[in-house]
CSV table of C-alpha atoms and ligand atoms in Angstrom, one decimal:
chain,number,residue,atom,x,y,z
A,230,MET,CA,4.2,27.3,142.1
A,231,PHE,CA,7.8,25.3,141.6
A,232,ALA,CA,7.8,23.7,138.2
A,233,GLY,CA,8.1,19.9,138.7
A,234,PHE,CA,11.5,19.9,138.8
A,235,TRP,CA,12.2,22.2,141.1
A,236,ARG,CA,9.9,20.9,143.4
A,237,ALA,CA,12.3,16.5,142.9
A,238,GLU,CA,14.9,19.3,143.1
A,239,LEU,CA,13.9,20.7,147.3
A,240,THR,CA,12.3,16.9,148.2
A,241,PHE,CA,15.7,15.5,147.9
A,242,ILE,CA,17.1,18.5,149.4
A,243,LEU,CA,14.6,17.9,152.4
A,244,PHE,CA,15.7,13.7,152.1
A,245,ILE,CA,18.9,14.6,152.3
A,246,LEU,CA,18.5,17.3,155.9
A,247,LEU,CA,16.3,15.3,156.9
A,248,ALA,CA,18.4,12.3,156.9
A,249,GLY,CA,21.6,14.2,157.8
A,250,GLY,CA,19.5,15.5,160.9
A,251,LEU,CA,18.4,12.2,162.0
A,252,VAL,CA,21.9,11.2,162.0
A,253,ALA,CA,23.0,14.0,164.3
A,254,LYS,CA,19.6,13.3,166.5
A,255,LEU,CA,21.1,9.8,166.9
A,256,THR,CA,25.4,11.1,167.4
A,257,GLY,CA,24.5,14.0,169.6
A,258,ASN,CA,27.0,14.9,166.3
A,259,VAL,CA,26.1,17.7,163.6
A,260,ILE,CA,29.7,18.4,161.4
A,261,LEU,CA,29.9,15.1,160.9
A,262,PRO,CA,26.5,14.3,159.7
A,263,ALA,CA,25.7,18.5,157.8
A,264,PHE,CA,29.9,17.3,155.9
A,265,LEU,CA,28.4,13.7,154.7
A,266,ALA,CA,24.8,15.6,153.4
A,267,LEU,CA,26.7,18.3,151.6
A,268,ALA,CA,29.3,15.6,150.1
A,269,VAL,CA,26.2,13.5,149.2
A,270,TYR,CA,24.9,16.7,147.4
A,271,LEU,CA,27.9,17.6,145.6
A,272,LEU,CA,28.5,14.2,144.6
A,273,ARG,CA,25.4,14.4,142.7
A,274,HIS,CA,26.1,17.2,140.6
A,275,LEU,CA,29.3,16.0,140.2
A,276,PHE,CA,28.1,12.8,138.8
A,277,HIS,CA,25.4,14.4,136.3
A,278,ILE,CA,28.2,16.9,135.2
A,279,ASN,CA,30.4,14.0,134.1
A,280,ARG,CA,27.3,12.4,133.0
A,281,LEU,CA,26.5,15.4,130.4
A,282,LEU,CA,30.1,15.3,129.1
A,283,ASN,CA,30.1,12.3,128.1
A,284,TRP,CA,26.8,12.3,126.6
A,285,LEU,CA,27.4,15.3,125.3
A,286,ARG,CA,31.2,13.5,123.8
A,287,PHE,CA,30.3,10.8,122.7
A,288,GLY,CA,26.6,9.7,123.6
A,289,LYS,CA,24.3,9.9,120.4
A,290,ALA,CA,22.3,13.4,120.7
A,291,SER,CA,18.7,11.7,120.2
A,292,ARG,CA,19.5,9.7,123.1
A,293,LEU,CA,18.4,11.5,125.8
A,294,PRO,CA,20.4,10.3,129.3
A,295,VAL,CA,17.8,9.8,132.7
A,296,GLY,CA,18.7,12.4,135.1
A,297,ASP,CA,16.2,13.7,138.0
A,298,GLY,CA,15.8,17.6,139.4
A,299,VAL,CA,17.0,19.7,137.6
A,300,TRP,CA,19.2,17.5,135.9
A,301,GLU,CA,16.4,16.5,134.2
A,302,ASP,CA,15.5,20.0,133.2
A,303,ILE,CA,19.3,21.0,131.7
A,304,TYR,CA,19.3,17.1,130.1
A,305,TYR,CA,16.6,18.5,128.3
A,306,LEU,CA,17.0,21.9,126.8
A,307,ILE,CA,20.7,20.6,126.3
A,308,PHE,CA,18.8,17.9,124.8
A,309,ARG,CA,16.7,19.8,122.3
A,310,ILE,CA,19.1,23.1,121.4
A,311,ARG,CA,21.1,19.6,119.9
A,312,ARG,CA,17.8,18.2,117.6
A,313,ARG,CA,17.5,21.6,116.5
A,314,ASN,CA,20.9,22.1,115.4
A,315,ARG,CA,20.7,18.5,113.8
A,316,ARG,CA,17.9,19.8,111.5
A,317,ARG,CA,19.4,23.1,110.7
A,318,LYS,CA,22.2,20.9,109.7
A,319,LYS,CA,20.6,18.7,108.0
A,320,LEU,CA,18.5,21.6,105.8
A,321,LEU,CA,21.8,23.3,104.8
A,322,LEU,CA,23.7,20.3,103.7
A,323,LYS,CA,20.3,20.0,102.1
A,324,MET,CA,20.7,23.9,100.2
A,325,LEU,CA,24.3,23.3,100.1
A,326,GLU,CA,23.9,20.0,98.2
A,327,ARG,CA,21.3,21.8,95.5
A,328,PHE,CA,23.7,24.2,95.4
A,329,ARG,CA,26.3,22.2,94.3
A,330,THR,CA,23.8,20.1,91.4
A,331,SER,CA,22.9,23.3,90.6
A,332,THR,CA,26.0,25.0,89.8
A,333,ALA,CA,27.7,21.6,88.6
A,334,ALA,CA,24.3,22.1,86.3
A,335,LEU,CA,26.2,25.4,85.0
A,336,PRO,CA,26.9,26.0,81.5
A,337,ASP,CA,29.2,29.0,82.6
A,338,ALA,CA,32.7,28.4,84.3
A,339,THR,CA,32.6,29.1,87.9
A,340,VAL,CA,35.6,29.0,90.5
A,341,VAL,CA,35.4,30.1,93.5
A,342,LEU,CA,38.9,31.4,94.8
A,343,GLY,CA,39.8,32.3,98.5
A,344,SER,CA,42.1,35.6,99.8
A,345,ARG,CA,44.8,34.2,97.9
A,346,ASP,CA,43.4,34.1,94.1
A,347,GLN,CA,43.8,30.3,95.6
A,348,ILE,CA,40.4,27.8,94.0
A,349,GLU,CA,38.8,26.7,97.1
A,350,TRP,CA,36.1,24.4,94.7
A,351,PHE,CA,34.5,24.5,90.8
A,352,ASN,CA,31.4,22.7,88.8
A,353,GLU,CA,32.2,20.6,85.7
A,354,ALA,CA,32.1,23.1,83.5
A,355,ALA,CA,35.1,24.4,84.5
A,356,GLU,CA,36.9,21.8,84.7
A,357,ARG,CA,35.5,21.7,80.6
A,358,LEU,CA,36.1,25.6,79.1
A,359,LEU,CA,39.5,26.1,81.9
A,360,GLY,CA,41.1,22.7,82.9
A,361,ILE,CA,40.9,22.9,86.6
A,362,ARG,CA,41.3,19.1,88.0
A,363,ARG,CA,40.3,18.3,91.7
A,364,GLY,CA,44.4,18.2,92.6
A,365,ASP,CA,44.0,21.8,91.2
A,366,ILE,CA,41.9,22.5,94.7
A,367,GLY,CA,44.4,24.6,96.3
A,368,GLN,CA,46.9,26.0,92.9
A,369,ASN,CA,46.6,29.9,92.8
A,370,ILE,CA,44.3,30.6,89.1
A,371,GLY,CA,46.6,32.7,88.1
A,372,ASN,CA,49.4,29.5,87.5
A,373,LEU,CA,46.3,27.7,85.5
A,374,LEU,CA,44.6,30.6,83.5
A,375,ARG,CA,48.3,31.6,82.3
A,376,SER,CA,46.5,35.1,80.2
A,377,PRO,CA,48.1,38.4,81.0
A,378,ARG,CA,45.3,39.9,80.5
A,379,PHE,CA,43.5,38.1,82.9
A,380,THR,CA,46.7,38.5,85.8
A,381,ARG,CA,46.2,42.3,85.1
A,382,HIS,CA,42.9,42.5,85.5
A,383,LEU,CA,42.9,40.0,88.9
A,384,ARG,CA,45.5,42.3,90.1
A,385,GLN,CA,44.0,45.4,89.6
A,386,GLY,CA,40.3,44.5,92.4
A,387,ASP,CA,37.8,46.6,89.1
A,388,TYR,CA,35.6,44.1,88.9
A,389,LEU,CA,32.6,45.6,86.6
A,390,ASN,CA,33.1,44.3,83.6
A,391,ALA,CA,33.7,41.1,82.3
A,392,VAL,CA,37.6,40.8,80.8
A,393,SER,CA,37.9,38.2,77.3
A,394,ILE,CA,40.7,34.9,77.3
A,395,VAL,CA,41.3,32.6,75.1
A,396,SER,CA,41.0,29.0,77.3
A,397,PRO,CA,44.1,27.2,78.4
A,398,VAL,CA,42.1,23.6,76.9
A,399,THR,CA,41.8,25.1,73.4
A,400,ASP,CA,42.7,28.6,71.2
A,401,ARG,CA,38.6,27.8,69.5
A,402,VAL,CA,37.4,28.5,72.6
A,403,GLN,CA,36.7,32.5,73.8
A,404,LEU,CA,35.8,33.2,77.2
A,405,ASP,CA,34.1,36.6,79.2
A,406,VAL,CA,35.5,36.4,82.4
A,407,ARG,CA,34.0,37.7,85.8
A,408,ILE,CA,35.1,38.1,88.8
A,409,VAL,CA,31.7,38.2,91.8
A,410,PRO,CA,33.1,39.6,95.1
A,411,TYR,CA,31.4,38.3,97.8
A,412,GLY,CA,31.4,37.3,101.4
A,413,ASP,CA,34.5,37.6,103.6
A,414,ASP,CA,37.8,38.1,100.8
A,415,LEU,CA,35.3,35.2,98.6
A,416,ARG,CA,35.7,35.7,94.3
A,417,LEU,CA,33.0,33.9,92.4
A,418,LEU,CA,35.0,33.3,88.5
A,419,VAL,CA,32.9,32.9,86.2
A,420,ALA,CA,33.9,32.3,82.4
A,421,GLN,CA,31.3,31.9,80.7
A,422,ASP,CA,32.2,31.0,76.7
A,423,VAL,CA,31.2,33.3,74.3
A,424,THR,CA,32.7,32.1,71.1
A,425,GLN,CA,29.7,31.3,69.2
A,426,LEU,CA,28.7,34.9,70.1
A,427,ARG,CA,31.9,36.4,69.1
A,428,PHE,CA,31.7,34.5,65.8
A,429,MET,CA,28.3,35.5,64.9
A,430,GLU,CA,29.4,39.5,65.9
A,431,ARG,CA,32.5,39.0,63.7
A,432,VAL,CA,30.0,37.8,60.8
A,433,ARG,CA,27.8,41.1,61.2
A,434,SER,CA,30.8,43.4,61.6
A,435,ASP,CA,32.1,41.9,58.4
A,436,PHE,CA,29.2,41.8,56.5
A,437,ILE,CA,28.0,45.7,57.4
A,438,ALA,CA,31.6,46.0,56.4
A,439,ASN,CA,31.4,44.6,53.2
A,440,VAL,CA,27.9,45.8,51.8
A,441,SER,CA,29.3,49.7,53.3
A,442,HIS,CA,32.3,49.5,51.5
A,443,GLU,CA,31.2,47.7,48.0
A,444,LEU,CA,28.0,50.8,48.0
A,445,ARG,CA,30.8,53.4,48.4
A,446,THR,CA,32.0,53.4,45.1
A,447,PRO,CA,28.7,52.9,42.5
A,448,LEU,CA,27.6,56.6,45.4
A,449,THR,CA,31.1,58.1,44.9
A,450,VAL,CA,30.4,58.0,40.8
A,451,LEU,CA,26.1,58.6,41.5
A,452,LYS,CA,27.3,61.5,43.5
A,453,GLY,CA,29.3,62.5,40.9
A,454,TYR,CA,27.1,62.8,38.5
A,455,VAL,CA,24.4,64.8,39.8
A,456,GLU,CA,26.4,67.4,41.3
A,457,THR,CA,28.0,67.8,37.8
A,458,LEU,CA,24.4,67.4,36.7
A,459,ASN,CA,23.5,70.3,38.7
A,460,ASP,CA,26.4,72.4,38.3
A,461,ALA,CA,26.3,72.0,34.5
A,462,GLY,CA,24.5,75.8,33.9
A,463,GLU,CA,22.7,75.2,31.0
A,464,PRO,CA,18.9,76.5,31.6
A,465,MET,CA,16.8,74.0,32.8
A,466,PRO,CA,13.1,74.0,34.4
A,467,ASP,CA,13.1,75.1,38.2
A,468,LYS,CA,11.2,71.6,38.1
A,469,TYR,CA,14.5,69.7,37.5
A,470,ARG,CA,16.5,71.4,39.8
A,471,GLN,CA,14.9,70.5,42.4
A,472,MET,CA,14.8,66.9,41.3
A,473,PHE,CA,18.3,67.2,40.8
A,474,SER,CA,19.2,69.3,44.7
A,475,ARG,CA,16.7,66.2,46.2
A,476,MET,CA,19.7,63.4,44.5
A,477,GLU,CA,22.7,65.5,45.8
A,478,GLU,CA,21.0,66.4,49.1
A,479,GLN,CA,19.6,62.1,49.6
A,480,THR,CA,23.6,61.0,47.9
A,481,SER,CA,25.0,62.8,50.5
A,482,ARG,CA,22.8,61.7,52.7
A,483,MET,CA,23.4,58.1,52.3
A,484,GLN,CA,27.4,58.8,51.8
A,485,ASN,CA,28.0,59.9,55.2
A,486,LEU,CA,25.8,56.9,56.8
A,487,VAL,CA,28.3,54.2,54.8
A,488,ASP,CA,31.2,56.0,56.1
A,489,GLY,CA,29.3,56.0,59.6
A,490,LEU,CA,28.8,52.1,59.0
A,491,LEU,CA,32.9,52.0,57.4
A,492,SER,CA,34.4,54.0,61.1
A,493,LEU,CA,32.2,52.2,63.2
A,494,THR,CA,33.1,48.6,62.3
A,495,ARG,CA,37.0,50.0,62.2
A,496,LEU,CA,36.9,50.7,65.4
A,497,GLU,CA,35.1,47.9,66.1
A,498,SER,CA,37.0,44.9,64.4
A,499,VAL,CA,40.5,47.4,64.6
A,500,SER,CA,42.8,47.0,68.0
A,501,PRO,CA,43.5,50.7,68.6
A,502,GLY,CA,45.7,52.0,67.2
A,503,VAL,CA,49.5,53.6,68.7
A,504,HIS,CA,49.0,55.8,70.3
A,505,ALA,CA,50.3,59.8,70.6
A,506,PRO,CA,49.7,62.6,71.9
A,507,VAL,CA,47.2,64.4,70.2
A,508,ASN,CA,46.9,68.9,70.6
A,509,VAL,CA,43.3,69.3,72.0
A,510,PRO,CA,42.9,73.0,72.7
A,511,ALA,CA,43.8,73.3,68.7
A,512,MET,CA,41.3,69.9,67.4
A,513,LEU,CA,38.6,71.6,69.3
A,514,ASP,CA,39.7,75.1,67.7
A,515,ALA,CA,39.2,73.6,64.6
A,516,ILE,CA,36.5,72.2,64.8
A,517,CYS,CA,34.4,75.5,66.8
A,518,HIS,CA,35.8,76.5,63.6
A,519,ASP,CA,34.0,74.4,60.2
A,520,ALA,CA,31.2,74.0,62.7
A,521,ARG,CA,30.4,77.8,62.4
A,522,LEU,CA,30.3,77.4,59.3
A,523,LEU,CA,27.8,74.9,59.0
A,524,ASP,CA,24.4,77.8,58.6
A,525,GLU,CA,24.6,81.3,59.0
A,526,ARG,CA,21.7,80.6,61.4
A,527,SER,CA,23.5,79.1,63.4
A,528,PRO,CA,23.6,79.6,67.2
A,529,GLU,CA,26.5,81.0,68.9
A,530,LEU,CA,29.8,78.8,70.3
A,531,ILE,CA,31.9,79.8,72.6
A,532,LEU,CA,34.9,77.9,72.9
A,533,ALA,CA,36.8,77.9,76.8
A,534,LEU,CA,40.4,77.0,76.4
A,535,ASP,CA,41.5,76.7,80.5
A,536,THR,CA,43.6,74.3,79.7
A,537,PRO,CA,47.0,73.7,77.4
A,538,ASP,CA,47.0,70.2,78.1
A,539,GLY,CA,45.9,67.7,75.2
A,540,LEU,CA,45.6,64.4,75.6
A,541,VAL,CA,47.7,60.8,74.1
A,542,GLY,CA,44.9,59.3,72.0
A,543,SER,CA,44.3,59.4,68.2
A,544,ASP,CA,44.2,61.6,66.6
A,545,PRO,CA,41.4,61.2,63.6
A,546,GLU,CA,38.9,58.9,66.3
A,547,LEU,CA,39.5,61.6,69.1
A,548,HIS,CA,38.7,64.2,65.9
A,549,SER,CA,35.4,62.9,64.4
A,550,ALA,CA,33.6,61.7,67.9
A,551,PHE,CA,34.2,65.8,69.7
A,552,SER,CA,33.1,66.5,65.7
A,553,ASN,CA,29.7,64.7,65.6
A,554,LEU,CA,29.2,66.2,70.1
A,555,ILE,CA,29.9,69.5,69.4
A,556,VAL,CA,28.0,69.6,65.1
A,557,ASN,CA,25.1,67.8,67.1
A,558,ALA,CA,25.0,70.6,69.2
A,559,VAL,CA,25.2,73.3,67.2
A,560,LYS,CA,22.8,71.9,64.3
A,561,TYR,CA,19.8,71.2,66.8
A,562,THR,CA,20.4,74.2,69.3
A,563,PRO,CA,18.1,77.5,67.6
A,564,PRO,CA,19.7,80.3,66.3
A,565,GLU,CA,18.9,82.2,69.5
A,566,GLY,CA,20.5,80.0,71.8
A,567,GLN,CA,24.5,78.7,73.1
A,568,VAL,CA,26.7,75.6,72.6
A,569,THR,CA,29.3,75.8,75.3
A,570,VAL,CA,32.6,74.2,74.5
A,571,HIS,CA,34.6,73.8,77.3
A,572,TRP,CA,38.3,71.9,78.4
A,573,PHE,CA,39.6,71.7,81.3
A,574,HIS,CA,41.0,70.0,84.5
A,575,ASP,CA,37.9,68.8,86.9
A,576,PRO,CA,38.7,68.4,90.1
A,577,ASP,CA,38.7,64.8,90.7
A,578,GLY,CA,41.9,65.3,88.6
A,579,LYS,CA,40.5,64.6,85.5
A,580,ILE,CA,41.0,66.1,81.7
A,581,ARG,CA,36.8,67.2,81.1
A,582,LEU,CA,35.1,68.4,77.9
A,583,ASP,CA,31.1,69.9,78.5
A,584,VAL,CA,29.3,70.5,75.5
A,585,ARG,CA,26.7,72.2,76.8
A,586,ASP,CA,24.3,73.1,74.7
A,587,SER,CA,20.6,75.5,75.0
A,588,GLY,CA,18.8,73.8,72.4
A,589,PRO,CA,15.2,72.0,73.2
A,590,GLY,CA,16.9,69.2,75.3
A,591,ILE,CA,16.5,65.3,75.3
A,592,ALA,CA,13.2,63.6,77.1
A,593,ALA,CA,14.9,61.0,80.0
A,594,GLU,CA,13.8,57.8,78.5
A,595,HIS,CA,16.0,58.6,75.0
A,596,LEU,CA,18.7,59.0,77.0
A,597,PRO,CA,19.7,55.6,77.7
A,598,ARG,CA,19.4,54.6,73.6
A,599,LEU,CA,21.2,58.0,72.0
A,600,THR,CA,24.3,56.0,71.2
A,601,GLU,CA,22.6,52.8,70.0
A,602,ARG,CA,23.0,52.6,65.9
A,603,PHE,CA,20.5,54.3,63.9
A,604,TYR,CA,18.7,55.8,67.2
A,605,ARG,CA,17.5,59.1,67.1
A,606,VAL,CA,14.8,60.9,68.6
A,607,ASN,CA,11.2,61.3,66.7
A,608,SER,CA,10.6,64.4,67.8
A,609,GLU,CA,8.9,67.4,65.4
A,610,LYS,CA,12.2,69.9,65.7
A,611,GLY,CA,14.5,66.2,65.9
A,612,ARG,CA,12.8,65.4,62.2
A,613,ARG,CA,13.6,68.3,60.5
A,614,HIS,CA,17.5,67.7,60.2
A,615,THR,CA,18.7,64.3,58.7
A,616,GLY,CA,21.4,62.4,60.5
A,617,SER,CA,22.7,59.3,60.4
A,618,GLY,CA,22.2,58.1,64.2
A,619,LEU,CA,25.2,56.5,63.6
A,620,GLY,CA,27.2,59.7,65.3
A,621,LEU,CA,26.9,58.8,68.5
A,622,ALA,CA,27.9,55.5,68.8
A,623,ILE,CA,30.9,56.3,66.9
A,624,VAL,CA,31.4,59.0,69.8
A,625,LYS,CA,30.5,56.4,72.8
A,626,HIS,CA,33.1,53.2,70.5
A,627,VAL,CA,35.9,56.3,70.7
A,628,LEU,CA,35.3,57.3,74.1
A,629,SER,CA,35.6,53.5,75.4
A,630,ARG,CA,38.6,53.5,74.0
A,631,HIS,CA,40.7,55.4,74.6
A,632,GLY,CA,39.2,54.9,79.0
A,633,SER,CA,36.2,57.1,78.6
A,634,GLU,CA,32.2,56.9,78.6
A,635,LEU,CA,30.3,59.6,77.3
A,636,GLU,CA,27.9,61.2,80.2
A,637,ILE,CA,24.5,62.6,78.5
A,638,SER,CA,22.4,65.4,81.0
A,639,SER,CA,19.4,67.2,79.7
A,640,THR,CA,16.1,68.8,80.4
A,641,PRO,CA,13.3,69.2,78.3
A,642,GLY,CA,12.8,72.6,76.7
A,643,GLN,CA,16.1,73.7,78.7
A,644,GLY,CA,19.1,71.6,76.4
A,645,SER,CA,21.3,69.2,76.7
A,646,CYS,CA,25.1,69.3,78.1
A,647,PHE,CA,27.5,65.8,76.5
A,648,SER,CA,30.6,65.9,78.2
A,649,CYS,CA,33.1,63.2,78.5
A,650,ALA,CA,36.3,62.7,81.0
A,651,PHE,CA,39.6,61.3,80.6
A,652,ASN,CA,42.5,59.6,83.3
A,653,ASP,CA,45.7,61.4,84.0
A,654,ASN,CA,47.6,58.2,81.8
A,655,ARG,CA,45.6,60.0,79.3
A,656,ILE,CA,46.6,63.7,79.8
A,657,SER,CA,49.6,64.8,77.6
A,658,ARG,CA,50.7,67.8,79.1
A,659,ALA,CA,51.4,70.4,77.3
A,660,GLY,CA,55.5,71.7,76.9
A,661,THR,CA,56.5,68.3,78.1
A,662,ASP,CA,54.9,65.3,76.2
A,663,SER,CA,53.8,66.7,73.3
A,664,PRO,CA,54.5,69.3,71.6
A,665,HIS,CA,52.1,71.8,71.8
A,666,PRO,CA,51.7,75.8,71.4
A,667,PRO,CA,50.5,77.0,75.3
A,668,VAL,CA,46.3,77.7,73.4
A,669,GLY,CA,44.9,80.5,76.0
A,670,GLY,CA,40.8,80.5,77.1
B,868,ADP,P1,22.3,62.0,64.4
B,868,ADP,O1,22.6,62.4,63.6
B,868,ADP,O2,20.4,61.9,63.9
B,868,ADP,O3,22.7,63.5,65.5
B,868,ADP,P2,23.4,61.2,66.4
B,868,ADP,O4,23.6,59.5,67.4
B,868,ADP,O5,24.0,62.4,66.2
B,868,ADP,O6,22.3,60.9,65.3
B,868,ADP,O7,22.0,61.4,67.5
B,868,ADP,C1,21.5,60.9,67.5
B,868,ADP,C2,20.1,61.8,68.5
B,868,ADP,O8,20.3,62.3,69.6
B,868,ADP,C3,19.6,62.5,67.4
B,868,ADP,O9,19.1,62.0,66.3
B,868,ADP,C4,19.1,63.4,68.4
B,868,ADP,O10,17.3,63.2,68.6
B,868,ADP,C5,19.8,63.1,69.9
B,868,ADP,N1,20.8,64.1,69.6
B,868,ADP,C6,22.3,63.8,69.0
B,868,ADP,N2,23.0,65.5,70.3
B,868,ADP,C7,21.2,66.6,70.7
B,868,ADP,C8,21.5,67.9,71.4
B,868,ADP,N3,22.9,68.0,71.6
B,868,ADP,N4,20.3,68.6,72.1
B,868,ADP,C9,19.3,67.3,71.1
B,868,ADP,N5,19.6,66.3,71.0
B,868,ADP,C10,20.6,65.6,70.4
């Protein structure tokens, strides 16, 4: 019924009670033997408590103290807990060691930052790429990576994107630094050496720029000759007229391609220049005016300007992006459809452009790829239109240079909406910092 240790404990109690009873009988005094029995019982427990404390404080966890009665079980249970904890500790240490050796072997610099941006741990690559030494533990990372770009990035707390900096060890090494928050107030700083990648990107973009540039002059000459021959007014057999028309069409297409490639390389390689107030309502008005003239069989184009405010940015870049979106909507929407261009302040405090059409729409699987260079949706309807497939890539670049991004929503058979929103700090208020005349909706 009772566990073994309780039986031993009760036997011990019974033994002192009997001994006390015997003494009481012999002496005729009850109080003294009862007191003695209690004292013996208490002393036994005090002895074991003292032994337990000594064992916990100084004793070996692997050596179980000898106990009797309930103490035997208490010692055993504590011994088991200590043994389990020891195993767990060993396992954790092993895992920690494995984590350290694997992160130490990482080619990317990895630094653990504490809540005050102080360095808590770093790997070998961090020594090589960031110049961090053992003595720098506890130092603020900002004291070692003195790039203003990095400091701004660290302070702003929005760690979605990586930031590019030059290595503090040598200015020949380019680094992409990413911060990953984790745990309670800890952050992991990961710096990747992207020197080679940047070099390859530069070679590719220089190559495209050079080829496009070299093609531009011969193409202009060719186009000039074809146009002259086509408009010569001389009677020409229909067969040749058709050939010249096709040649003119195709040289125009090539010229568009070359211009598109040149714009893209310029957007990639030239840092954004000085931004000035841009009168977006007037710009949209002009773009819509031109878009209506593109084709006699264009869909209805509605321009809704709900604010006279504009943007602070680059006029030619914004013109190119907005015109690509509007021309696409007109181009891909059938004549009986409708395109709405809406410029307004949205409820999030941003200023937004929505270009909505009732065209064929785009299947969901194409949406993430639309801004890739030369990506065109391979539908029957899409093929009717000649295009370079560079328009939306240009839009994406321009928007990112203006702190915005392209949002696309589309339902096949119903239409698409291409939008972009600009932060409050990009807004140029009409009548304050820009010379815009007020524009009605
Ligand atoms: P393109 O010169 O071919 O128009 P873009 O980069 O501007 O190149 O567009 C990429 C592709 O996205 C287009 O080929 C077309 O298939 C699709 N697209 C763009 N805008 C629309 C739209 N408003 N409606 C339907 N499809 C569109």
